[in-house]
Short mmCIF file of C-alpha atoms in Angstrom, two decimals:
data_model
loop_
_atom_site.label_atom_id
_atom_site.label_comp_id
_atom_site.label_asym_id
_atom_site.label_seq_id
_atom_site.Cartn_x
_atom_site.Cartn_y
_atom_site.Cartn_z
CA MET N 24 -47.18 32.78 53.47
CA MET N 25 -49.38 29.80 52.50
CA LEU N 26 -49.04 30.92 48.88
CA TRP N 27 -45.24 31.01 49.10
CA VAL N 28 -45.19 27.46 50.46
CA ALA N 29 -47.44 26.32 47.61
CA ILE N 30 -45.28 28.07 45.00
CA LEU N 31 -42.03 26.59 46.30
CA LEU N 32 -43.54 23.12 46.68
CA ALA N 33 -45.03 23.17 43.16
CA ALA N 34 -41.71 24.42 41.74
CA ALA N 35 -39.80 21.68 43.58
CA ILE N 36 -42.13 19.01 42.18
CA ALA N 37 -41.80 20.46 38.66
CA PHE N 38 -38.00 20.33 38.92
CA GLY N 39 -38.07 16.85 40.46
CA LEU N 40 -40.16 15.55 37.55
CA LYS N 41 -37.70 17.01 35.03
CA LEU N 42 -34.70 15.64 36.90
CA ALA N 43 -36.21 12.16 37.33
CA GLY N 44 -35.80 11.44 33.63
CA TYR N 45 -32.09 12.28 33.81
CA LEU N 46 -31.56 9.97 36.78
CA VAL N 47 -32.76 6.81 35.01
CA PRO N 48 -29.60 4.65 34.72
CA ALA N 49 -27.97 4.53 31.27
CA SER N 50 -27.98 0.73 31.47
CA VAL N 51 -31.79 0.76 31.39
CA LEU N 52 -31.97 3.25 28.49
CA ASP N 53 -29.29 1.42 26.46
CA ASP N 54 -31.63 -1.46 25.64
CA PRO N 55 -32.52 -1.06 21.92
CA ARG N 56 -36.24 -1.59 22.58
CA VAL N 57 -36.24 1.07 25.31
CA ARG N 58 -34.31 3.43 23.03
CA ARG N 59 -36.94 3.12 20.32
CA VAL N 60 -39.69 3.98 22.78
CA THR N 61 -37.85 6.94 24.34
CA ALA N 62 -37.07 8.27 20.84
CA ALA N 63 -40.74 8.01 19.82
CA LEU N 64 -42.05 9.58 23.07
CA PRO N 65 -41.23 13.23 22.22
CA ILE N 66 -42.82 12.77 18.78
CA ALA N 67 -46.02 11.43 20.34
CA LEU N 68 -46.08 14.08 23.10
CA LEU N 69 -45.38 16.99 20.75
CA ALA N 70 -47.99 15.80 18.22
CA ALA N 71 -50.57 15.58 21.01
CA LEU N 72 -49.48 19.00 22.31
CA ILE N 73 -49.86 20.60 18.86
CA ALA N 74 -53.31 19.05 18.48
CA THR N 75 -54.59 20.24 21.86
CA GLN N 76 -52.98 23.70 21.58
CA THR N 77 -54.51 24.18 18.14
CA LEU N 78 -57.98 22.75 18.66
CA THR N 79 -59.02 23.13 22.31
CA GLN N 80 -59.95 25.97 24.64
CA ARG N 81 -58.60 26.23 28.18
CA ASP N 82 -61.51 24.20 29.55
CA GLY N 83 -60.67 21.37 27.14
CA SER N 84 -63.63 21.84 24.82
CA LEU N 85 -62.99 21.61 21.08
CA THR N 86 -63.10 24.67 18.88
CA LEU N 87 -62.17 25.72 15.36
CA ASP N 88 -60.67 29.19 15.30
CA ALA N 89 -57.81 31.21 13.82
CA ARG N 90 -55.24 28.74 15.19
CA VAL N 91 -56.42 25.99 12.83
CA ALA N 92 -56.07 28.31 9.86
CA ALA N 93 -52.60 29.32 11.09
CA VAL N 94 -51.40 25.73 11.36
CA GLY N 95 -52.92 25.00 7.91
CA VAL N 96 -50.93 27.88 6.42
CA ALA N 97 -47.82 26.64 8.29
CA VAL N 98 -48.20 23.16 6.80
CA VAL N 99 -48.53 24.59 3.27
CA ALA N 100 -45.40 26.67 3.89
CA LEU N 101 -43.57 23.56 5.13
CA LEU N 102 -44.63 21.60 2.03
CA LEU N 103 -43.15 24.47 -0.03
CA ARG N 104 -39.94 24.10 2.02
CA ALA N 105 -40.16 27.56 3.58
CA PRO N 106 -37.53 28.35 6.27
CA PHE N 107 -38.51 27.98 9.94
CA ILE N 108 -38.88 31.70 10.66
CA VAL N 109 -41.13 32.18 7.62
CA VAL N 110 -43.38 29.33 8.82
CA VAL N 111 -43.68 30.85 12.31
CA VAL N 112 -44.30 34.40 11.06
CA LEU N 113 -46.91 33.19 8.55
CA GLY N 114 -48.66 31.29 11.36
CA ALA N 115 -48.74 34.32 13.65
CA GLY N 116 -49.72 36.65 10.80
CA THR N 117 -52.59 34.43 9.68
CA ALA N 118 -54.08 34.29 13.18
CA ALA N 119 -53.54 38.01 13.83
CA LEU N 120 -55.15 38.95 10.51
CA LEU N 121 -58.16 36.66 10.95
CA ARG N 122 -58.75 37.98 14.48
CA HIS N 123 -58.40 41.54 13.25
CA LEU N 124 -61.10 40.72 10.71
CA GLY N 125 -63.24 39.42 13.55
CA TRP N 126 -62.94 35.61 13.21
CA GLY N 127 -61.56 33.25 15.83
CA MET B 14 -21.88 10.07 19.48
CA THR B 15 -18.23 11.04 19.26
CA GLU B 16 -17.03 14.57 18.45
CA ALA B 17 -20.09 16.19 19.91
CA HIS B 18 -18.84 19.75 20.15
CA PRO B 19 -21.09 22.27 18.38
CA ARG B 20 -18.05 23.93 16.83
CA GLY B 21 -17.66 20.87 14.60
CA LEU B 22 -21.02 21.71 13.07
CA PRO B 23 -20.98 23.14 9.53
CA ARG B 24 -21.69 26.86 9.53
CA ALA B 25 -24.91 26.61 7.51
CA GLU B 26 -26.41 24.02 9.87
CA ARG B 27 -25.31 26.06 12.87
CA THR B 28 -27.10 29.13 11.49
CA VAL B 29 -30.32 27.15 11.02
CA VAL B 30 -30.23 25.92 14.63
CA VAL B 31 -29.42 29.38 16.03
CA ARG B 32 -32.31 30.94 14.08
CA GLU B 33 -34.71 28.25 15.30
CA ALA B 34 -33.62 28.67 18.89
CA LEU B 35 -33.89 32.46 18.84
CA SER B 36 -37.26 32.58 17.08
CA VAL B 37 -38.70 30.03 19.52
CA GLY B 38 -37.18 32.01 22.40
CA ILE B 39 -38.74 35.28 21.23
CA ALA B 40 -42.18 33.83 20.42
CA THR B 41 -42.40 31.91 23.71
CA GLY B 42 -40.67 34.54 25.81
CA ALA B 43 -43.13 37.20 24.69
CA TYR B 44 -45.89 35.09 26.21
CA GLY B 45 -44.28 35.66 29.61
CA ILE B 46 -45.75 39.19 29.55
CA SER B 47 -49.17 37.64 29.62
CA PHE B 48 -48.12 35.25 32.41
CA GLY B 49 -46.77 38.08 34.57
CA ALA B 50 -49.91 40.16 34.12
CA LEU B 51 -52.25 37.24 34.84
CA ALA B 52 -50.22 36.16 37.88
CA VAL B 53 -50.61 39.59 39.48
CA ALA B 54 -54.30 39.65 38.57
CA ALA B 55 -54.60 36.24 40.30
CA GLY B 56 -53.36 37.75 43.56
CA LEU B 57 -49.62 36.97 43.42
CA ASP B 58 -47.09 39.72 44.07
CA VAL B 59 -44.24 40.45 41.65
CA TRP B 60 -41.80 38.27 43.62
CA GLN B 61 -44.15 35.31 43.61
CA ALA B 62 -44.73 35.64 39.85
CA MET B 63 -40.95 35.78 39.34
CA ALA B 64 -40.41 32.77 41.64
CA LEU B 65 -42.70 30.70 39.42
CA SER B 66 -40.94 31.73 36.19
CA LEU B 67 -37.45 31.32 37.65
CA LEU B 68 -37.98 28.13 39.67
CA MET B 69 -40.91 26.25 38.13
CA PHE B 70 -40.04 27.35 34.58
CA THR B 71 -42.57 25.38 32.59
CA GLY B 72 -45.22 27.58 31.04
CA GLY B 73 -48.22 25.26 30.95
CA SER B 74 -47.83 24.36 34.62
CA GLN B 75 -47.38 28.02 35.59
CA PHE B 76 -50.57 29.14 33.82
CA ALA B 77 -52.51 26.25 35.40
CA PHE B 78 -51.15 27.06 38.86
CA ILE B 79 -52.12 30.74 38.84
CA GLY B 80 -55.47 29.96 37.19
CA ILE B 81 -56.45 27.81 40.18
CA VAL B 82 -54.83 29.93 42.91
CA ALA B 83 -56.82 32.90 41.58
CA GLY B 84 -59.82 31.24 43.26
CA GLY B 85 -58.20 31.69 46.69
CA VAL B 86 -55.23 30.28 48.59
CA GLN B 87 -57.35 27.37 49.91
CA ALA B 88 -57.20 26.03 46.34
CA ALA B 89 -53.38 25.66 46.64
CA PRO B 90 -53.36 21.82 46.83
CA ALA B 91 -55.41 21.63 43.60
CA ALA B 92 -53.06 24.14 41.99
CA ILE B 93 -50.02 22.05 42.95
CA GLY B 94 -51.73 18.94 41.59
CA ALA B 95 -52.59 20.58 38.27
CA SER B 96 -49.14 22.08 37.72
CA SER B 97 -47.50 18.74 38.60
CA LEU B 98 -49.68 16.77 36.15
CA LEU B 99 -48.64 19.16 33.38
CA GLY B 100 -45.01 18.76 34.45
CA VAL B 101 -44.95 14.99 33.97
CA ARG B 102 -44.25 15.28 30.26
CA ASN B 103 -40.99 17.14 30.93
CA GLY B 104 -39.78 14.03 32.78
CA LEU B 105 -40.66 11.91 29.77
CA TYR B 106 -38.78 14.28 27.43
CA ALA B 107 -35.80 13.88 29.77
CA LEU B 108 -35.65 10.14 29.07
CA GLU B 109 -34.69 10.92 25.47
CA LEU B 110 -32.71 14.08 26.24
CA THR B 111 -30.44 12.38 28.76
CA GLN B 112 -29.21 10.12 25.93
CA LEU B 113 -29.12 12.89 23.34
CA LEU B 114 -27.31 15.49 25.46
CA GLY B 115 -24.86 13.17 27.17
CA VAL B 116 -24.83 15.32 30.31
CA THR B 117 -23.31 14.20 33.60
CA GLY B 118 -22.80 15.62 37.09
CA LEU B 119 -23.96 19.17 37.78
CA ARG B 120 -24.75 19.85 34.12
CA ARG B 121 -27.63 17.41 34.53
CA LEU B 122 -29.25 19.86 36.96
CA GLY B 123 -28.98 22.67 34.40
CA ALA B 124 -30.28 20.44 31.61
CA ALA B 125 -33.17 19.30 33.81
CA HIS B 126 -34.19 22.88 34.61
CA LEU B 127 -34.22 23.83 30.91
CA THR B 128 -36.19 20.71 29.89
CA ILE B 129 -39.44 22.08 28.47
CA ASP B 130 -41.55 21.60 25.30
CA GLU B 131 -39.59 24.19 23.32
CA SER B 132 -36.02 23.07 24.05
CA THR B 133 -37.03 19.43 23.51
CA ALA B 134 -38.75 20.19 20.21
CA VAL B 135 -35.71 22.02 18.81
CA ALA B 136 -33.36 19.26 20.05
CA VAL B 137 -35.30 16.33 18.56
CA SER B 138 -35.90 18.24 15.32
CA GLN B 139 -32.19 18.02 14.36
CA ASP B 140 -30.53 15.23 12.37
CA ASP B 141 -27.08 15.77 13.87
CA VAL B 142 -26.44 15.16 17.58
CA ARG B 143 -24.21 18.27 17.76
CA ALA B 144 -27.05 20.35 16.34
CA SER B 145 -29.44 18.77 18.87
CA ARG B 146 -27.21 19.73 21.78
CA LEU B 147 -26.64 23.27 20.52
CA GLY B 148 -30.38 23.63 19.86
CA PHE B 149 -31.33 22.39 23.32
CA TRP B 150 -29.02 24.71 25.28
CA LEU B 151 -29.63 27.77 23.07
CA THR B 152 -33.40 27.37 23.05
CA GLY B 153 -33.56 26.63 26.77
CA GLY B 154 -31.33 29.62 27.52
CA ALA B 155 -33.21 31.99 25.20
CA VAL B 156 -36.64 30.98 26.52
CA PHE B 157 -35.44 31.14 30.15
CA THR B 158 -33.98 34.65 29.72
CA LEU B 159 -36.84 36.15 27.74
CA TRP B 160 -39.61 34.36 29.69
CA ASN B 161 -38.29 35.77 32.97
CA LEU B 162 -37.72 39.30 31.65
CA ALA B 163 -41.20 39.25 30.14
CA THR B 164 -42.75 37.91 33.36
CA LEU B 165 -41.20 40.82 35.27
CA GLY B 166 -42.47 43.30 32.67
CA GLY B 167 -45.95 41.81 32.67
CA ALA B 168 -46.12 41.69 36.48
CA LEU B 169 -45.09 45.35 36.76
CA LEU B 170 -47.28 46.66 33.94
CA GLY B 171 -50.26 44.48 34.83
CA THR B 172 -53.29 44.40 32.62
CA GLN B 173 -52.21 47.40 30.51
CA VAL B 174 -50.39 44.95 28.27
CA GLY B 175 -52.48 43.59 25.45
CA ASP B 176 -53.60 40.02 24.83
CA PRO B 177 -50.81 38.09 23.05
CA ARG B 178 -53.50 36.42 20.96
CA THR B 179 -54.05 39.72 19.16
CA TYR B 180 -50.60 39.31 17.63
CA GLY B 181 -51.18 35.63 16.91
CA LEU B 182 -48.51 34.54 19.40
CA ASP B 183 -50.51 31.45 20.41
CA ALA B 184 -50.76 30.44 16.77
CA ALA B 185 -47.04 31.19 16.31
CA ALA B 186 -46.32 28.56 18.98
CA CYS B 187 -48.55 26.00 17.22
CA ALA B 188 -46.84 26.75 13.89
CA ALA B 189 -43.36 26.53 15.45
CA PHE B 190 -44.02 23.14 17.07
CA THR B 191 -45.45 21.88 13.77
CA ALA B 192 -42.34 23.04 11.92
CA LEU B 193 -40.07 21.39 14.52
CA LEU B 194 -41.92 18.08 14.38
CA TRP B 195 -42.00 18.15 10.55
CA PRO B 196 -38.51 16.75 9.83
CA ARG B 197 -39.23 13.80 12.14
CA LEU B 198 -42.28 12.76 10.12
CA ARG B 199 -40.31 11.07 7.32
CA SER B 200 -41.03 7.47 8.31
CA ARG B 201 -44.49 5.92 8.18
CA ASP B 202 -44.06 4.78 11.80
CA ALA B 203 -43.45 8.32 13.01
CA VAL B 204 -46.47 9.64 11.08
CA ALA B 205 -48.64 6.89 12.58
CA VAL B 206 -47.44 7.64 16.14
CA ALA B 207 -48.02 11.39 15.67
CA ALA B 208 -51.46 10.91 14.10
CA VAL B 209 -52.74 8.54 16.80
CA ALA B 210 -51.39 10.80 19.57
CA ALA B 211 -53.05 13.87 18.02
CA VAL B 212 -56.45 12.22 17.53
CA VAL B 213 -56.54 10.58 20.98
CA SER B 214 -55.53 13.79 22.78
CA ILE B 215 -58.30 15.73 21.04
CA ALA B 216 -60.85 13.03 21.82
CA LEU B 217 -59.93 13.01 25.52
CA SER B 218 -59.51 16.77 26.04
CA PRO B 219 -63.14 17.60 26.92
CA SER B 220 -63.34 14.96 29.67
CA LEU B 221 -59.93 14.79 31.38
CA PRO B 222 -57.95 17.34 33.44
CA LEU B 223 -55.46 19.58 31.64
CA GLY B 224 -52.21 17.76 30.83
CA VAL B 225 -53.62 14.24 31.14
CA PRO B 226 -54.94 13.87 27.55
CA VAL B 227 -51.47 14.55 26.10
CA LEU B 228 -49.90 11.88 28.35
CA VAL B 229 -52.57 9.25 27.72
CA ALA B 230 -52.51 9.98 23.99
CA ALA B 231 -48.74 9.57 23.79
CA PHE B 232 -48.87 6.22 25.58
CA ALA B 233 -51.82 5.09 23.44
CA ALA B 234 -49.83 5.95 20.30
CA LEU B 235 -46.83 3.96 21.50
CA ILE B 236 -49.00 0.95 22.38
CA VAL B 237 -50.71 1.02 18.95
CA TRP B 238 -47.31 1.32 17.30
CA ARG B 239 -46.06 -1.58 19.49
CA ALA B 240 -42.40 -0.90 18.72
CA PRO B 241 -42.08 -2.84 15.43
CA ARG B 242 -38.85 -3.19 13.48
CA GLY B 243 -38.81 0.40 12.10
CA ARG B 244 -35.71 2.21 13.40
CA ASP B 245 -36.43 5.72 12.33
CA ALA B 246 -39.28 6.93 14.57
#
């Protein structure tokens, strides 16, 4: 029962956080300076997310493993203008292969 | 932002967005198997695992929640705190998405529920606002559907299912986010913001709770950038 309460409360907070951004009045977001910041925010957040997902373990400690190699291969594919699906499959394949070979 | 209906989108562009949305949906959705299995191993029943995927619907928060609750139900307040910290960034995505999607009324509730890393990344990756909107709804819908089906499968099958890392699914997510951010990195400002955010988040990761480094890093990057004249970032 306790666990159900915790689940529903955590889910309600998660939804509330998502919704909060949609409830900010358009008049506030229309300011050109605010617009520039809100447009840059996802870029900053996603860049930070990629970095932490690629280079850290669940406890936050840094590590170099198959994920780094996968993102490296993905970047090369992007420089060669490979389509999205090819980039993703190459990333997954690189990590799977390296792990199969016993690294990372 | 007139004529925002996806049907006005040229066929070739539409195909690109649909492929992105579906590949992100499949790669992320498959991870739900792992979530379902771990949730049951952490002491949740199938219904509770499903409630998290259906109602919380934000992967990072869900994994953090069950990871802490696995230590016993007395850890519930800490679990709620951790999942909420990780959920803050969805609210920040929403600040941009509310302008990009142009949603009002009840559709805002649907958009809010589908606001996650993946749907945001596909939306902001597009040059055309119609493509952004199509990408957001398709990606959100695909991830929601597959993530929930996979959670159910994982919760029922339990630990018989293999580790998604064996198939490189974690790396697939890193590669997909990189590919989605790529088209936005044309201006020097955007590259600077992304680079500072990446470096700061890595530097802070060992010492701060999960979710916080990404938030602090993003704000640090915006402060360093200090909103100069550049329009494109």
